[in-house]
Amino acid sequence: METLPFEDELLRAAVTGRLSDEEWRSRIADDLKPVCGSAERARDLPAAWTALTGRVDPHVMGPLTEVRRTVPVVLLSNATTQLESYLAEIGLSESFDTVVNTVGHVVAAREAGLTGLHYRHVGQLRDAVAPLLRRG
């Protein structure tokens, strides 16, 4: 899938804190005006995708909850400024010991020797946390 010319630059600005989530969505709407035919239709697109929420996968939360009984679980994310409110909205605000939200913090964490896991399926998560569960 091809990205729009503004997409990478604006997303990078949003996930590094140079733009707030609201500013990011507003700028996207501005850039979509020519494609959508009107400012109102362009604003409707980010508003519609903002209304979408994901779902909490119990197959992921199960192992994380178990691991949390043994070691702290930290969510590292390169999300926008809306991450904390989004976690609250979907019932996950108390599911992590700490939430760190920017790409810069991820780099700093790795440099400090912390382990990070970017998993693509729950099996990778289970494999990664299995040694921690055997400790207790």
mmCIF file of C-alpha atoms in Angstrom:
data_model
loop_
_atom_site.group_PDB
_atom_site.id
_atom_site.type_symbol
_atom_site.label_atom_id
_atom_site.label_comp_id
_atom_site.label_asym_id
_atom_site.label_seq_id
_atom_site.Cartn_x
_atom_site.Cartn_y
_atom_site.Cartn_z
ATOM 1 C CA MET A 1 0.000 0.000 0.000
ATOM 2 C CA GLU A 2 1.394 3.352 -1.011
ATOM 3 C CA THR A 3 1.618 6.093 1.604
ATOM 4 C CA LEU A 4 0.515 9.648 0.960
ATOM 5 C CA PRO A 5 3.385 12.154 0.748
ATOM 6 C CA PHE A 6 2.515 13.803 4.079
ATOM 7 C CA GLU A 7 1.840 10.601 5.972
ATOM 8 C CA ASP A 8 5.323 9.635 7.153
ATOM 9 C CA GLU A 9 6.357 13.160 8.155
ATOM 10 C CA LEU A 10 3.168 13.920 10.071
ATOM 11 C CA LEU A 11 3.041 10.543 11.782
ATOM 12 C CA ARG A 12 6.664 10.886 12.881
ATOM 13 C CA ALA A 13 5.868 14.331 14.301
ATOM 14 C CA ALA A 14 2.845 12.948 16.157
ATOM 15 C CA VAL A 15 4.595 9.959 17.717
ATOM 16 C CA THR A 16 7.592 11.979 18.818
ATOM 17 C CA GLY A 17 5.523 14.694 20.458
ATOM 18 C CA ARG A 18 6.288 17.481 18.010
ATOM 19 C CA LEU A 19 2.554 17.593 17.243
ATOM 20 C CA SER A 20 -0.303 16.813 19.607
ATOM 21 C CA ASP A 21 -2.771 14.176 18.489
ATOM 22 C CA GLU A 22 -5.317 16.927 17.794
ATOM 23 C CA GLU A 23 -2.818 18.920 15.715
ATOM 24 C CA TRP A 24 -1.851 15.784 13.809
ATOM 25 C CA ARG A 25 -5.451 14.933 12.917
ATOM 26 C CA SER A 26 -6.148 18.539 11.948
ATOM 27 C CA ARG A 27 -3.112 18.629 9.652
ATOM 28 C CA ILE A 28 -4.162 15.352 8.040
ATOM 29 C CA ALA A 29 -7.634 16.790 7.427
ATOM 30 C CA ASP A 30 -6.063 19.885 5.863
ATOM 31 C CA ASP A 31 -3.941 17.734 3.566
ATOM 32 C CA LEU A 32 -6.963 15.629 2.585
ATOM 33 C CA LYS A 33 -9.109 18.591 1.490
ATOM 34 C CA PRO A 34 -8.101 18.365 -2.199
ATOM 35 C CA VAL A 35 -8.800 14.631 -2.279
ATOM 36 C CA CYS A 36 -12.087 14.854 -0.362
ATOM 37 C CA GLY A 37 -13.524 17.862 -2.140
ATOM 38 C CA SER A 38 -14.350 19.853 0.990
ATOM 39 C CA ALA A 39 -12.961 20.722 4.400
ATOM 40 C CA GLU A 40 -15.951 19.101 6.111
ATOM 41 C CA ARG A 41 -15.504 15.755 4.333
ATOM 42 C CA ALA A 42 -11.757 15.886 5.038
ATOM 43 C CA ARG A 43 -12.428 16.449 8.776
ATOM 44 C CA ASP A 44 -14.887 13.544 8.769
ATOM 45 C CA LEU A 45 -12.166 11.012 7.915
ATOM 46 C CA PRO A 46 -9.914 11.518 10.974
ATOM 47 C CA ALA A 47 -13.034 11.861 13.126
ATOM 48 C CA ALA A 48 -14.316 8.514 11.858
ATOM 49 C CA TRP A 49 -11.056 6.706 12.482
ATOM 50 C CA THR A 50 -10.770 8.356 15.916
ATOM 51 C CA ALA A 51 -14.129 6.811 16.816
ATOM 52 C CA LEU A 52 -12.765 3.336 16.083
ATOM 53 C CA THR A 53 -11.400 1.493 19.063
ATOM 54 C CA GLY A 54 -9.559 -1.750 19.153
ATOM 55 C CA ARG A 55 -10.338 -4.647 21.387
ATOM 56 C CA VAL A 56 -8.352 -6.087 24.241
ATOM 57 C CA ASP A 57 -7.020 -9.516 23.305
ATOM 58 C CA PRO A 58 -7.325 -11.809 26.341
ATOM 59 C CA HIS A 59 -4.679 -14.109 24.825
ATOM 60 C CA VAL A 60 -2.204 -11.254 25.131
ATOM 61 C CA MET A 61 -3.378 -9.846 28.452
ATOM 62 C CA GLY A 62 -3.315 -13.275 30.116
ATOM 63 C CA PRO A 63 0.460 -13.812 29.876
ATOM 64 C CA LEU A 64 1.154 -10.153 30.675
ATOM 65 C CA THR A 65 -0.997 -10.347 33.809
ATOM 66 C CA GLU A 66 0.827 -13.514 34.905
ATOM 67 C CA VAL A 67 4.249 -12.002 34.259
ATOM 68 C CA ARG A 68 3.263 -8.880 36.190
ATOM 69 C CA ARG A 69 2.995 -11.012 39.324
ATOM 70 C CA THR A 70 6.736 -11.679 38.983
ATOM 71 C CA VAL A 71 8.260 -8.606 37.332
ATOM 72 C CA PRO A 72 7.049 -5.127 36.378
ATOM 73 C CA VAL A 73 5.454 -4.833 32.944
ATOM 74 C CA VAL A 74 6.121 -1.610 31.088
ATOM 75 C CA LEU A 75 4.298 -0.552 27.944
ATOM 76 C CA LEU A 76 6.669 1.249 25.587
ATOM 77 C CA SER A 77 4.860 2.863 22.694
ATOM 78 C CA ASN A 78 5.386 5.339 19.921
ATOM 79 C CA ALA A 79 1.734 6.352 20.038
ATOM 80 C CA THR A 80 0.388 9.878 19.928
ATOM 81 C CA THR A 81 -0.521 12.081 22.878
ATOM 82 C CA GLN A 82 -3.832 10.220 23.142
ATOM 83 C CA LEU A 83 -2.312 6.939 24.388
ATOM 84 C CA GLU A 84 -3.110 7.370 28.068
ATOM 85 C CA SER A 85 -6.729 8.385 27.451
ATOM 86 C CA TYR A 86 -7.106 5.554 24.940
ATOM 87 C CA LEU A 87 -5.798 3.005 27.457
ATOM 88 C CA ALA A 88 -8.352 4.283 29.977
ATOM 89 C CA GLU A 89 -11.127 4.107 27.384
ATOM 90 C CA ILE A 90 -10.464 0.437 26.641
ATOM 91 C CA GLY A 91 -9.924 -0.502 30.284
ATOM 92 C CA LEU A 92 -6.145 -0.904 30.287
ATOM 93 C CA SER A 93 -5.009 2.108 32.309
ATOM 94 C CA GLU A 94 -4.161 -0.109 35.306
ATOM 95 C CA SER A 95 -2.724 -3.011 33.279
ATOM 96 C CA PHE A 96 0.897 -1.842 33.217
ATOM 97 C CA ASP A 97 3.288 -0.776 35.933
ATOM 98 C CA THR A 98 4.514 2.070 33.763
ATOM 99 C CA VAL A 99 3.627 3.513 30.363
ATOM 100 C CA VAL A 100 6.392 5.186 28.366
ATOM 101 C CA ASN A 101 5.139 6.921 25.281
ATOM 102 C CA THR A 102 7.629 8.073 22.657
ATOM 103 C CA VAL A 103 10.124 6.541 20.296
ATOM 104 C CA GLY A 104 12.942 8.404 22.046
ATOM 105 C CA HIS A 105 12.191 6.572 25.283
ATOM 106 C CA VAL A 106 12.336 3.213 23.514
ATOM 107 C CA VAL A 107 15.852 3.985 22.279
ATOM 108 C CA ALA A 108 16.877 5.169 25.750
ATOM 109 C CA ALA A 109 15.464 2.004 27.320
ATOM 110 C CA ARG A 110 17.435 -0.239 24.991
ATOM 111 C CA GLU A 111 20.600 1.773 25.641
ATOM 112 C CA ALA A 112 19.984 1.287 29.382
ATOM 113 C CA GLY A 113 19.886 -2.473 28.852
ATOM 114 C CA LEU A 114 16.138 -2.993 29.166
ATOM 115 C CA THR A 115 14.586 -5.740 27.095
ATOM 116 C CA GLY A 116 11.926 -4.876 24.590
ATOM 117 C CA LEU A 117 9.715 -7.133 22.574
ATOM 118 C CA HIS A 118 7.992 -6.163 19.353
ATOM 119 C CA TYR A 119 5.900 -9.253 18.837
ATOM 120 C CA ARG A 120 3.741 -10.016 15.852
ATOM 121 C CA HIS A 121 1.702 -12.861 17.351
ATOM 122 C CA VAL A 122 0.843 -14.051 20.841
ATOM 123 C CA GLY A 123 3.095 -17.117 20.517
ATOM 124 C CA GLN A 124 6.153 -14.848 20.413
ATOM 125 C CA LEU A 125 4.929 -13.128 23.578
ATOM 126 C CA ARG A 126 4.380 -16.452 25.355
ATOM 127 C CA ASP A 127 7.858 -17.683 24.356
ATOM 128 C CA ALA A 128 9.476 -14.466 25.543
ATOM 129 C CA VAL A 129 7.803 -14.465 28.970
ATOM 130 C CA ALA A 130 8.030 -18.223 29.650
ATOM 131 C CA PRO A 131 11.394 -17.969 31.489
ATOM 132 C CA LEU A 132 9.958 -15.270 33.745
ATOM 133 C CA LEU A 133 7.003 -17.462 34.675
ATOM 134 C CA ARG A 134 9.277 -20.393 35.553
ATOM 135 C CA ARG A 135 11.217 -18.218 38.048
ATOM 136 C CA GLY A 136 8.392 -18.030 40.578
#
